[in-house]
Amino acid sequence: MRIKTKLNLSVGLLFSLIILLSVVSVYYINSIKQDTQNILKANYDSLEYSRNMLMAMEDIGENNTDATVVFGQNLELQLRNITEKNEANMTNKLKIAFQSLKEGNGSVGAKAEMHDVILQIMHLNTDAIKLKSDIAQKTAETANFYIMILGTLCFLIAFNLLVNLPNNIANPIKELTTSIQEIANKNYSERVHFLQHNEYGDLARSFNVMAEKLQEYNNSNLYSLSFEKKRLETLINKMHDPIIGLDTSNSILFVNDEALTIFGLKQSEVVGKNVAALAVNNDLIRLLITLETNEKILPIKIFADDRESYFEKEVVDITITPTGEEKEIAIGNVIILRNVTFFKELDFAKTNFIATVSHELKTPISSIKFSLQLLEKEATGVINKEQKQLLDSIKEDSQRLLKLTGELLDISQLETGKINLKIEKTSPYLIVHHAVEAVKMQAENKQIEIVIDEEENLPFITADSEKTAWVLINFLTNAITYSNIESEIVVQISQSDSQVVFQVIDTGKGIDSRYKYKVFDKYFQIPGSSKSGTGLGLAISKEFIEAQGGKIAVESELGLGSTFSIMMNVD
């Protein structure tokens, strides 16, 4: 039988018995009440009227009209309260005798007759009271019997429900809870065994089917893939760097909590959405997707961790090789924002330190150079050949140190944003000729010819002529340094669309492709190079040109020379 049917039958029977008990109780209580009211209303009133008539009858013979009136009133009341058998005949006889007494016919005999009739009426009502009391008592006993029977049945049913119902409901639930805990602990072989034909039996069969399917799923490859996916998502979410995964259509596949925090968005607002659609209302996402993937950019400043933090964007392309194929295909990419705040702070401290030290060193080095110039003059005394060599060595080292401190000061100014540019309309020809003239002596010492290839009628450019010439001088100096003796360096100027292009082309040993994009990094020097330097010249050159809105580039092949280019906007 179904549990619901059992409960309905049990509770319904108990409810019906309680209703029946209530009805029986009300019925018998009303019966007892009715019997009591009958005794009080009928018989007790008759006794009261009879007693009043006996008391009044004693005063009737003494010309007491009040007694006659009282007797007559009680007699009338008795006539209207006849409830017992023969009580009407007795009352009529009393009425006739009272009428005779009032008329004076045999007053003594009438009184005796009236007295006897009143006593008979009282005796009759007294017997009726006793009889009705017995009936009321019997009714009460019957009521007690039926109420006790019905109450006992209600008690037995309620006791049975109290004893059996909690166990019948709780025990299967307890067993089911234990089985669910086993399933949660990945014990998918667990089964429940209460197979009654009721709701619990249906639940047990459904649970066992579920456990069987879970066991089958756990043993399948799909579970392994799902588990690995979950582990990968957890790993990504635990990383402290913001990470965003995109598919080939730029829809967001996953995003970790760090990224959601800096974006100010919720998981449901991001996953599955197109990144371009999100960028419409989110400035940070718009900044990330507009930055060129291969372009070296400055760290992005983002308010995170309750302070301004710096992040560097890195895009990792994800490719796979399909089964049975050899060619890789792209399936998406991952954007990683590396938190470089700590390194940015260290770099800022380093920049300040370099600026301070360079500034402090520049004065004594200049003083050394001035002292060397004084020593070289004949007025200070004649020096021998060995002393001349020592002075030349000191002069060369001080010149190198002065150049180094100058470059360090320039790079520190660039890093702190304190570079001063004098942007104006200027002729590209003047810049080139000034740069070539500056390195002419150095080129002649190495028997290198510098050829200027100028396109005619070039427009003016908008630039800082001094800084741009410095960059060209740096290009030419490097070209001379790494070119062979009696070689040729070409300085070419041409126009391309709205830009003037400066190119320094040499035929030196060139740059390995592994290092081609690193030569503009600060302090970078090509491994294996025998030439000494600070590694700052090209980094400063890049900063100078980009600060003017231009671009700088290099093309080189190992053994075939290099071409360094500057693109400046025309006026």
Coordinates of C-alpha atoms in Angstrom, one line a residue:
M1 CA 0.0 0.0 0.0
R2 CA 1.2 3.5 -0.8
I3 CA 2.4 5.6 2.1
K4 CA 0.0 8.4 1.2
T5 CA -2.9 5.9 1.2
K6 CA -1.8 4.6 4.6
L7 CA -1.6 8.1 6.0
N8 CA -4.9 9.1 4.5
L9 CA -6.7 6.0 6.0
S10 CA -5.1 6.3 9.4
V11 CA -5.5 10.0 9.8
G12 CA -9.0 9.9 8.2
L13 CA -10.1 7.2 10.6
L14 CA -8.7 9.0 13.6
F15 CA -10.4 12.2 12.4
S16 CA -13.7 10.4 11.9
L17 CA -13.6 8.9 15.3
I18 CA -12.8 12.2 16.9
I19 CA -15.8 13.7 15.1
L20 CA -18.0 10.8 16.2
L21 CA -16.7 11.2 19.8
S22 CA -17.6 14.8 19.7
V23 CA -21.1 14.2 18.3
V24 CA -21.8 11.4 20.9
S25 CA -20.5 13.6 23.7
V26 CA -22.7 16.5 22.7
Y27 CA -25.7 14.3 22.2
Y28 CA -25.6 12.7 25.7
I29 CA -24.7 16.0 27.4
N30 CA -27.8 17.5 25.8
S31 CA -29.8 14.5 26.9
I32 CA -28.7 14.8 30.5
K33 CA -29.3 18.5 30.4
Q34 CA -32.8 17.9 29.0
D35 CA -33.6 15.4 31.7
T36 CA -32.4 17.8 34.4
Q37 CA -34.4 20.6 33.0
N38 CA -37.5 18.4 32.9
I39 CA -37.1 17.5 36.6
L40 CA -36.6 21.2 37.5
K41 CA -39.3 22.6 35.3
A42 CA -42.1 20.0 35.7
N43 CA -41.8 18.2 39.0
Y44 CA -39.9 20.6 41.2
D45 CA -42.4 23.4 40.3
S46 CA -45.3 21.2 41.1
L47 CA -43.9 20.4 44.5
E48 CA -43.4 24.1 45.1
Y49 CA -47.0 25.0 44.1
S50 CA -48.3 22.1 46.3
R51 CA -46.3 23.4 49.3
N52 CA -47.6 26.9 48.8
M53 CA -51.2 25.6 48.6
L54 CA -50.8 23.6 51.9
M55 CA -49.5 26.7 53.7
A56 CA -52.3 28.9 52.3
M57 CA -55.0 26.3 53.1
E58 CA -54.4 26.5 56.8
D59 CA -55.5 30.2 56.8
I60 CA -58.6 29.9 54.6
G61 CA -61.1 29.1 57.3
E62 CA -60.5 32.3 59.2
N63 CA -62.0 34.8 56.7
N64 CA -58.5 35.3 55.3
T65 CA -59.1 36.4 51.7
D66 CA -55.3 36.7 51.0
A67 CA -54.8 33.0 51.7
T68 CA -57.7 32.1 49.3
V69 CA -56.1 34.3 46.6
V70 CA -52.6 32.7 47.1
F71 CA -54.2 29.2 47.0
G72 CA -56.1 30.1 43.9
Q73 CA -53.0 31.5 42.1
N74 CA -50.9 28.4 42.9
L75 CA -53.7 26.2 41.8
E76 CA -53.8 28.0 38.5
L77 CA -50.1 27.5 38.1
Q78 CA -50.4 23.8 38.9
L79 CA -53.2 23.4 36.3
R80 CA -50.7 24.8 33.7
N81 CA -47.9 22.5 34.9
I82 CA -49.4 19.0 34.6
T83 CA -46.7 16.6 33.4
E84 CA -47.4 13.3 35.0
K85 CA -50.0 10.6 34.5
N86 CA -53.2 11.1 36.7
E87 CA -51.8 14.5 37.8
A88 CA -54.6 16.1 35.8
N89 CA -57.4 14.2 37.6
M90 CA -55.9 14.9 40.9
T91 CA -55.5 18.6 40.1
N92 CA -59.2 18.8 38.9
K93 CA -60.4 17.1 42.1
L94 CA -58.4 19.7 44.0
K95 CA -60.0 22.5 42.0
I96 CA -63.5 21.1 42.7
A97 CA -62.8 20.8 46.4
F98 CA -61.4 24.3 46.5
Q99 CA -64.5 25.6 44.7
S100 CA -66.7 23.9 47.3
L101 CA -64.6 25.3 50.1
K102 CA -65.1 28.8 48.7
E103 CA -68.9 28.3 48.5
G104 CA -69.0 27.1 52.1
N105 CA -70.3 23.6 51.3
G106 CA -68.6 21.2 53.8
S107 CA -65.6 23.2 54.6
V108 CA -64.1 20.7 56.9
G109 CA -64.5 17.8 54.5
A110 CA -63.3 19.9 51.6
K111 CA -60.2 20.9 53.4
A112 CA -59.4 17.2 54.3
E113 CA -60.0 16.2 50.7
M114 CA -57.9 19.1 49.4
H115 CA -55.1 18.1 51.8
D116 CA -55.2 14.5 50.7
V117 CA -55.1 15.5 47.0
I118 CA -52.2 17.9 47.5
L119 CA -50.3 15.2 49.2
Q120 CA -51.0 12.8 46.4
I121 CA -49.8 15.4 43.8
M122 CA -46.6 15.9 45.8
H123 CA -46.1 12.1 46.2
L124 CA -46.7 11.7 42.4
N125 CA -44.1 14.4 41.5
T126 CA -41.7 13.0 44.1
D127 CA -41.8 9.6 42.5
A128 CA -41.4 11.2 39.0
I129 CA -38.3 13.1 40.2
K130 CA -36.8 9.8 41.4
L131 CA -37.7 8.0 38.2
K132 CA -36.3 10.8 36.0
S133 CA -33.1 10.9 38.1
D134 CA -32.7 7.2 37.5
I135 CA -33.2 7.8 33.7
A136 CA -30.6 10.7 33.8
Q137 CA -28.1 8.5 35.6
K138 CA -28.6 5.7 33.1
T139 CA -28.1 8.2 30.3
A140 CA -24.9 9.4 31.9
E141 CA -23.6 5.8 32.3
T142 CA -24.4 5.1 28.6
A143 CA -22.6 8.3 27.6
N144 CA -19.6 7.3 29.7
F145 CA -19.5 3.9 28.0
Y146 CA -19.7 5.2 24.4
I147 CA -17.2 8.0 25.1
M148 CA -14.8 5.6 26.7
I149 CA -15.1 3.2 23.8
L150 CA -14.5 5.9 21.2
G151 CA -11.7 7.5 23.2
T152 CA -10.0 4.2 23.5
L153 CA -10.2 3.7 19.8
C154 CA -8.8 7.2 19.1
F155 CA -6.0 6.5 21.6
L156 CA -5.0 3.2 20.0
I157 CA -4.9 4.7 16.5
A158 CA -3.0 7.8 17.7
F159 CA -0.5 5.6 19.7
N160 CA 0.0 3.3 16.6
L161 CA 0.7 6.4 14.5
L162 CA 3.1 7.8 17.1
V163 CA 5.0 4.5 17.4
N164 CA 5.1 3.4 13.8
L165 CA 4.8 6.6 11.6
P166 CA 8.2 8.2 12.6
N167 CA 10.1 5.0 12.0
N168 CA 8.4 4.3 8.7
I169 CA 9.3 7.8 7.5
A170 CA 12.6 8.4 9.2
N171 CA 14.4 5.1 8.6
P172 CA 14.2 5.1 4.8
I173 CA 15.2 8.7 4.8
K174 CA 18.2 7.9 7.0
E175 CA 19.2 5.0 4.8
L176 CA 18.8 7.2 1.7
T177 CA 20.9 10.0 3.3
T178 CA 23.7 7.5 4.1
S179 CA 23.6 6.3 0.5
I180 CA 23.7 9.9 -0.9
Q181 CA 26.8 10.6 1.3
E182 CA 28.5 7.5 -0.2
I183 CA 27.7 8.7 -3.7
A184 CA 29.0 12.2 -2.8
N185 CA 32.3 10.5 -1.7
K186 CA 32.4 8.9 -5.2
N187 CA 31.4 5.4 -4.0
Y188 CA 29.1 4.9 -7.0
S189 CA 28.6 1.2 -6.2
E190 CA 26.3 2.1 -3.3
R191 CA 22.7 1.0 -3.5
V192 CA 19.5 1.3 -1.3
H193 CA 17.5 -1.8 -0.6
F194 CA 14.0 -0.8 0.7
L195 CA 12.0 -1.9 -2.3
Q196 CA 8.5 -1.7 -0.9
H197 CA 5.6 -0.9 -3.3
N198 CA 5.3 2.6 -2.1
E199 CA 6.8 6.0 -2.7
Y200 CA 10.0 5.0 -1.0
G201 CA 10.3 2.0 -3.2
D202 CA 9.9 4.3 -6.3
L203 CA 12.6 6.6 -4.8
A204 CA 14.9 3.7 -4.1
R205 CA 14.6 2.4 -7.7
S206 CA 15.2 5.9 -9.1
F207 CA 18.2 6.4 -6.8
N208 CA 19.7 3.0 -7.8
V209 CA 19.3 3.9 -11.5
M210 CA 21.0 7.2 -10.9
A211 CA 23.8 5.6 -9.0
E212 CA 24.3 3.1 -11.8
K213 CA 24.4 5.8 -14.4
L214 CA 26.9 7.8 -12.3
Q215 CA 29.0 4.7 -12.0
E216 CA 28.9 4.3 -15.7
Y217 CA 29.7 8.0 -16.3
N218 CA 32.6 7.8 -13.8
N219 CA 34.1 4.9 -15.7
S220 CA 33.8 6.8 -19.0
N221 CA 36.2 9.2 -20.8
L222 CA 33.6 11.9 -20.6
Y223 CA 34.0 12.0 -16.8
S224 CA 37.8 12.2 -17.1
L225 CA 37.5 15.1 -19.6
S226 CA 35.0 16.9 -17.3
F227 CA 37.2 16.3 -14.3
E228 CA 40.3 17.7 -16.1
K229 CA 38.2 20.7 -17.3
K230 CA 37.1 21.4 -13.7
R231 CA 40.7 21.1 -12.4
L232 CA 41.9 23.4 -15.2
E233 CA 39.2 26.0 -14.3
T234 CA 40.1 25.8 -10.6
L235 CA 43.8 26.2 -11.5
I236 CA 43.1 29.3 -13.6
N237 CA 40.8 30.7 -11.0
K238 CA 43.5 30.4 -8.3
M239 CA 46.0 32.3 -10.3
H240 CA 46.7 35.9 -9.1
D241 CA 47.0 37.3 -12.6
P242 CA 43.8 38.2 -14.5
I243 CA 43.1 35.7 -17.3
I244 CA 40.6 35.7 -20.1
G245 CA 40.0 32.9 -22.6
L246 CA 38.6 33.7 -26.1
D247 CA 37.6 31.4 -29.0
T248 CA 38.2 32.2 -32.6
S249 CA 35.0 34.3 -32.8
N250 CA 36.2 36.4 -29.8
S251 CA 33.5 35.0 -27.5
I252 CA 34.7 34.7 -23.9
L253 CA 35.1 31.1 -22.9
F254 CA 36.4 31.6 -19.3
V255 CA 37.5 34.4 -17.0
N256 CA 39.0 34.1 -13.5
D257 CA 38.0 36.0 -10.4
E258 CA 41.0 38.4 -10.6
A259 CA 39.8 39.5 -14.1
L260 CA 36.2 39.9 -12.9
T261 CA 37.4 42.0 -10.0
I262 CA 39.3 44.5 -12.1
F263 CA 36.5 44.6 -14.8
G264 CA 33.8 45.1 -12.2
L265 CA 31.6 42.5 -13.7
K266 CA 30.0 39.2 -12.7
Q267 CA 30.7 35.7 -14.2
S268 CA 27.2 35.6 -15.8
E269 CA 27.7 39.0 -17.5
V270 CA 31.0 37.9 -19.2
V271 CA 31.1 34.2 -20.1
G272 CA 29.6 33.4 -23.5
K273 CA 29.5 37.1 -24.5
N274 CA 31.4 38.6 -27.4
V275 CA 34.3 40.7 -26.2
A276 CA 33.5 43.5 -28.7
A277 CA 30.0 43.8 -27.3
L278 CA 31.3 44.0 -23.7
A279 CA 33.9 46.6 -24.8
V280 CA 31.1 49.1 -25.7
N281 CA 30.3 49.6 -22.0
N282 CA 33.6 48.7 -20.3
D283 CA 36.6 51.0 -20.9
L284 CA 39.2 48.4 -19.6
I285 CA 38.0 45.7 -22.0
R286 CA 37.9 48.2 -24.8
L287 CA 41.5 49.1 -24.0
L288 CA 42.6 45.5 -24.0
I289 CA 41.2 44.6 -27.4
T290 CA 42.4 47.7 -29.1
L291 CA 46.0 47.2 -28.1
E292 CA 48.1 45.5 -30.8
T293 CA 49.0 41.9 -29.9
N294 CA 52.7 42.1 -31.0
E295 CA 53.2 45.7 -30.1
K296 CA 55.4 46.5 -27.0
I297 CA 53.2 48.7 -24.8
L298 CA 53.6 50.5 -21.6
P299 CA 52.1 48.8 -18.5
I300 CA 48.4 49.5 -18.1
K301 CA 47.4 51.4 -15.0
I302 CA 44.4 49.8 -13.3
F303 CA 42.9 50.5 -9.8
A304 CA 43.2 47.1 -8.2
D305 CA 43.9 45.8 -4.6
D306 CA 42.8 49.2 -3.3
R307 CA 45.6 51.0 -5.1
E308 CA 46.9 51.9 -8.5
S309 CA 48.4 48.8 -10.0
Y310 CA 50.3 48.2 -13.3
F311 CA 49.6 45.3 -15.6
E312 CA 51.3 44.0 -18.8
K313 CA 49.2 42.4 -21.4
E314 CA 50.3 39.1 -22.9
V315 CA 48.4 37.2 -25.6
V316 CA 49.0 33.5 -25.9
D317 CA 47.6 31.9 -29.2
I318 CA 46.2 28.4 -28.7
T319 CA 46.6 26.0 -31.5
I320 CA 46.0 22.3 -31.9
T321 CA 46.8 19.7 -34.5
P322 CA 43.6 17.7 -35.3
T323 CA 43.9 13.9 -35.3
G324 CA 45.2 12.6 -38.6
E325 CA 46.4 16.0 -39.7
E326 CA 49.7 17.7 -39.7
K327 CA 48.7 21.3 -40.0
E328 CA 48.0 23.3 -36.8
I329 CA 44.8 25.3 -36.5
A330 CA 44.0 28.1 -34.2
I331 CA 41.2 27.5 -31.6
G332 CA 41.4 30.8 -29.7
N333 CA 43.8 32.7 -27.5
V334 CA 44.3 33.6 -23.8
I335 CA 44.9 37.1 -22.6
I336 CA 47.0 37.3 -19.4
L337 CA 47.4 40.6 -17.5
R338 CA 50.6 40.2 -15.5
N339 CA 50.8 42.3 -12.3
V340 CA 54.1 44.2 -12.6
T341 CA 53.3 46.8 -9.9
F342 CA 56.2 45.6 -7.7
F343 CA 58.7 45.7 -10.6
K344 CA 57.3 49.1 -11.7
E345 CA 58.0 50.4 -8.2
L346 CA 61.5 48.9 -8.3
D347 CA 62.1 50.4 -11.7
F348 CA 61.0 53.8 -10.5
A349 CA 63.4 53.6 -7.6
K350 CA 66.2 52.4 -9.9
T351 CA 65.5 55.3 -12.3
N352 CA 65.7 57.8 -9.5
F353 CA 68.9 56.3 -8.3
I354 CA 70.5 56.3 -11.8
A355 CA 69.4 59.9 -12.3
T356 CA 71.0 61.0 -9.0
V357 CA 74.2 59.0 -9.5
S358 CA 74.6 60.2 -13.1
H359 CA 74.0 63.8 -12.2
E360 CA 76.6 63.5 -9.3
L361 CA 79.2 61.8 -11.6
K362 CA 78.9 64.2 -14.5
T363 CA 80.5 67.2 -12.6
P364 CA 83.7 65.3 -11.5
I365 CA 84.1 63.7 -14.9
S366 CA 83.8 67.1 -16.6
S367 CA 86.4 68.4 -14.1
I368 CA 88.7 65.5 -15.0
K369 CA 88.4 66.3 -18.7
F370 CA 89.2 70.0 -18.0
S371 CA 92.2 68.9 -15.9
L372 CA 93.4 66.7 -18.8
Q373 CA 93.2 69.6 -21.2
L374 CA 95.3 71.7 -18.9
L375 CA 97.9 68.9 -18.6
E376 CA 98.1 68.7 -22.5
K377 CA 99.1 72.4 -22.7
E378 CA 102.8 73.1 -22.8
A379 CA 102.3 75.9 -20.3
T380 CA 101.8 73.3 -17.5
G381 CA 105.0 71.5 -18.4
V382 CA 106.5 69.1 -20.8
I383 CA 105.3 65.4 -20.7
N384 CA 107.1 62.4 -22.0
K385 CA 105.8 59.7 -24.3
E386 CA 104.7 57.4 -21.5
Q387 CA 102.8 60.2 -19.7
K388 CA 101.2 61.1 -23.0
Q389 CA 99.9 57.6 -23.4
L390 CA 98.5 57.6 -19.9
L391 CA 96.8 60.9 -20.5
D392 CA 95.2 59.7 -23.7
S393 CA 94.0 56.6 -21.9
I394 CA 92.5 58.7 -19.1
K395 CA 90.9 61.0 -21.7
E396 CA 89.3 58.1 -23.6
D397 CA 87.9 56.6 -20.4
S398 CA 86.6 59.9 -19.1
Q399 CA 85.0 60.6 -22.5
R400 CA 83.3 57.1 -22.3
L401 CA 82.2 57.8 -18.8
L402 CA 80.8 61.2 -19.8
K403 CA 78.8 59.6 -22.6
L404 CA 77.5 56.9 -20.3
T405 CA 76.3 59.4 -17.7
G406 CA 74.7 61.4 -20.4
E407 CA 72.8 58.4 -21.7
L408 CA 71.8 57.4 -18.2
L409 CA 70.5 60.9 -17.5
D410 CA 68.6 60.8 -20.8
I411 CA 67.0 57.4 -20.1
S412 CA 66.0 58.4 -16.6
Q413 CA 64.4 61.6 -18.0
L414 CA 62.5 59.4 -20.5
E415 CA 61.3 57.0 -17.8
T416 CA 60.1 59.7 -15.5
G417 CA 58.4 61.6 -18.4
K418 CA 60.5 64.7 -17.9
I419 CA 61.9 64.8 -21.4
N420 CA 61.6 68.3 -23.0
L421 CA 60.9 68.3 -26.8
K422 CA 61.1 71.3 -29.0
I423 CA 58.6 70.3 -31.7
E424 CA 58.7 72.6 -34.8
K425 CA 58.6 72.6 -38.6
T426 CA 62.0 71.6 -39.8
S427 CA 63.8 70.4 -43.0
P428 CA 64.7 66.7 -43.2
Y429 CA 67.8 67.6 -45.3
L430 CA 69.2 69.7 -42.5
I431 CA 68.8 66.9 -40.0
V432 CA 70.6 64.4 -42.2
H433 CA 73.5 66.6 -43.1
H434 CA 74.0 67.6 -39.5
A435 CA 74.1 63.9 -38.4
V436 CA 76.5 63.0 -41.3
E437 CA 78.8 65.9 -40.5
A438 CA 78.9 64.8 -36.8
V439 CA 80.3 61.3 -37.6
K440 CA 82.4 62.3 -40.6
M441 CA 85.7 62.1 -38.8
Q442 CA 84.9 58.7 -37.2
A443 CA 84.0 57.3 -40.6
E444 CA 87.2 58.7 -42.2
N445 CA 89.3 57.0 -39.5
K446 CA 87.9 53.7 -40.6
Q447 CA 87.9 54.6 -44.3
I448 CA 84.1 54.2 -44.6
E449 CA 82.2 56.2 -47.1
I450 CA 78.8 57.7 -46.1
V451 CA 76.5 58.2 -49.1
I452 CA 73.4 60.4 -48.9
D453 CA 70.5 59.3 -51.1
E454 CA 68.0 62.2 -51.0
E455 CA 64.6 62.3 -52.7
E456 CA 64.0 65.8 -54.1
N457 CA 61.4 68.3 -52.9
L458 CA 60.7 66.6 -49.6
P459 CA 58.2 68.4 -47.3
F460 CA 59.0 69.8 -43.9
I461 CA 58.5 67.5 -40.9
T462 CA 57.1 68.2 -37.5
A463 CA 59.9 67.1 -35.1
D464 CA 62.5 68.1 -32.6
S465 CA 65.5 68.5 -35.0
E466 CA 68.1 68.1 -32.3
K467 CA 66.7 64.8 -30.9
T468 CA 66.0 63.4 -34.3
A469 CA 69.6 64.2 -35.4
W470 CA 70.9 62.6 -32.2
V471 CA 69.0 59.4 -33.2
L472 CA 70.5 59.4 -36.7
I473 CA 74.0 60.0 -35.2
N474 CA 73.5 57.0 -33.0
F475 CA 72.4 54.9 -36.0
L476 CA 75.5 56.1 -38.0
T477 CA 77.8 55.5 -35.0
N478 CA 76.6 51.9 -34.6
A479 CA 76.8 51.4 -38.4
I480 CA 80.4 52.6 -38.4
T481 CA 81.3 50.5 -35.4
Y482 CA 80.0 47.2 -36.9
S483 CA 80.9 47.8 -40.5
N484 CA 84.1 46.6 -42.2
I485 CA 87.0 48.9 -43.1
E486 CA 86.6 50.5 -46.6
S487 CA 82.9 49.7 -46.7
E488 CA 79.9 52.0 -47.5
I489 CA 77.0 53.3 -45.4
V490 CA 73.9 54.8 -47.2
V491 CA 71.7 57.4 -45.6
Q492 CA 68.5 57.5 -47.5
I493 CA 65.6 60.0 -47.3
S494 CA 62.2 59.5 -49.0
Q495 CA 58.5 60.2 -48.6
S496 CA 55.9 57.5 -48.0
D497 CA 52.3 58.8 -47.9
S498 CA 52.2 61.4 -45.1
Q499 CA 55.6 60.5 -43.6
V500 CA 59.3 61.1 -44.4
V501 CA 61.4 58.0 -44.0
F502 CA 65.1 58.2 -42.8
Q503 CA 67.1 55.0 -43.4
V504 CA 70.7 54.1 -42.4
I505 CA 71.8 51.1 -44.4
D506 CA 75.1 49.3 -43.7
T507 CA 76.7 46.1 -45.0
G508 CA 78.0 44.9 -41.6
K509 CA 77.5 41.5 -40.0
G510 CA 73.8 42.1 -39.3
I511 CA 71.7 41.0 -36.4
D512 CA 70.5 37.5 -35.6
S513 CA 66.7 37.2 -36.0
R514 CA 66.4 36.1 -32.4
Y515 CA 67.6 39.5 -31.2
K516 CA 66.1 41.8 -33.9
Y517 CA 63.2 42.9 -31.7
K518 CA 65.2 43.2 -28.5
V519 CA 67.8 45.7 -29.7
F520 CA 65.5 48.6 -28.6
D521 CA 65.2 47.2 -25.1
K522 CA 67.1 49.0 -22.3
Y523 CA 70.5 47.6 -21.4
F524 CA 70.3 44.9 -24.1
Q525 CA 73.5 43.9 -25.9
I526 CA 73.7 41.2 -28.5
P527 CA 75.4 38.1 -27.0
G528 CA 78.9 37.5 -28.2
S529 CA 79.4 41.1 -29.3
S530 CA 83.0 42.3 -28.7
K531 CA 82.1 45.9 -28.8
S532 CA 81.6 47.7 -25.4
G533 CA 78.6 49.9 -24.7
T534 CA 75.8 50.7 -22.3
G535 CA 72.9 49.1 -24.3
L536 CA 71.0 52.4 -23.9
G537 CA 71.5 54.2 -27.2
L538 CA 68.8 52.4 -29.3
A539 CA 66.4 52.4 -26.3
I540 CA 66.8 56.2 -26.0
S541 CA 66.5 56.6 -29.8
K542 CA 63.1 54.7 -29.7
E543 CA 61.8 56.8 -26.9
F544 CA 62.9 60.1 -28.6
I545 CA 61.2 59.2 -31.9
E546 CA 57.9 57.8 -30.3
A547 CA 57.7 60.8 -28.1
Q548 CA 57.5 62.9 -31.3
G549 CA 54.7 60.7 -32.8
G550 CA 57.1 58.9 -35.1
K551 CA 58.1 55.2 -35.5
I552 CA 61.4 53.4 -35.4
A553 CA 62.2 50.0 -37.0
V554 CA 65.0 47.7 -38.0
E555 CA 65.4 45.1 -40.7
S556 CA 68.5 42.9 -40.6
E557 CA 69.8 39.5 -41.6
L558 CA 72.9 37.9 -40.2
G559 CA 75.9 38.5 -42.5
L560 CA 73.9 40.8 -44.8
G561 CA 73.9 44.1 -42.8
S562 CA 71.2 46.1 -41.2
T563 CA 68.7 48.9 -42.1
F564 CA 67.5 51.2 -39.2
S565 CA 64.5 53.4 -40.1
I566 CA 62.7 56.4 -38.8
M567 CA 59.3 57.5 -39.9
M568 CA 58.3 61.1 -39.1
N569 CA 55.1 62.9 -39.9
V570 CA 55.2 65.7 -42.4
D571 CA 54.1 69.2 -41.5

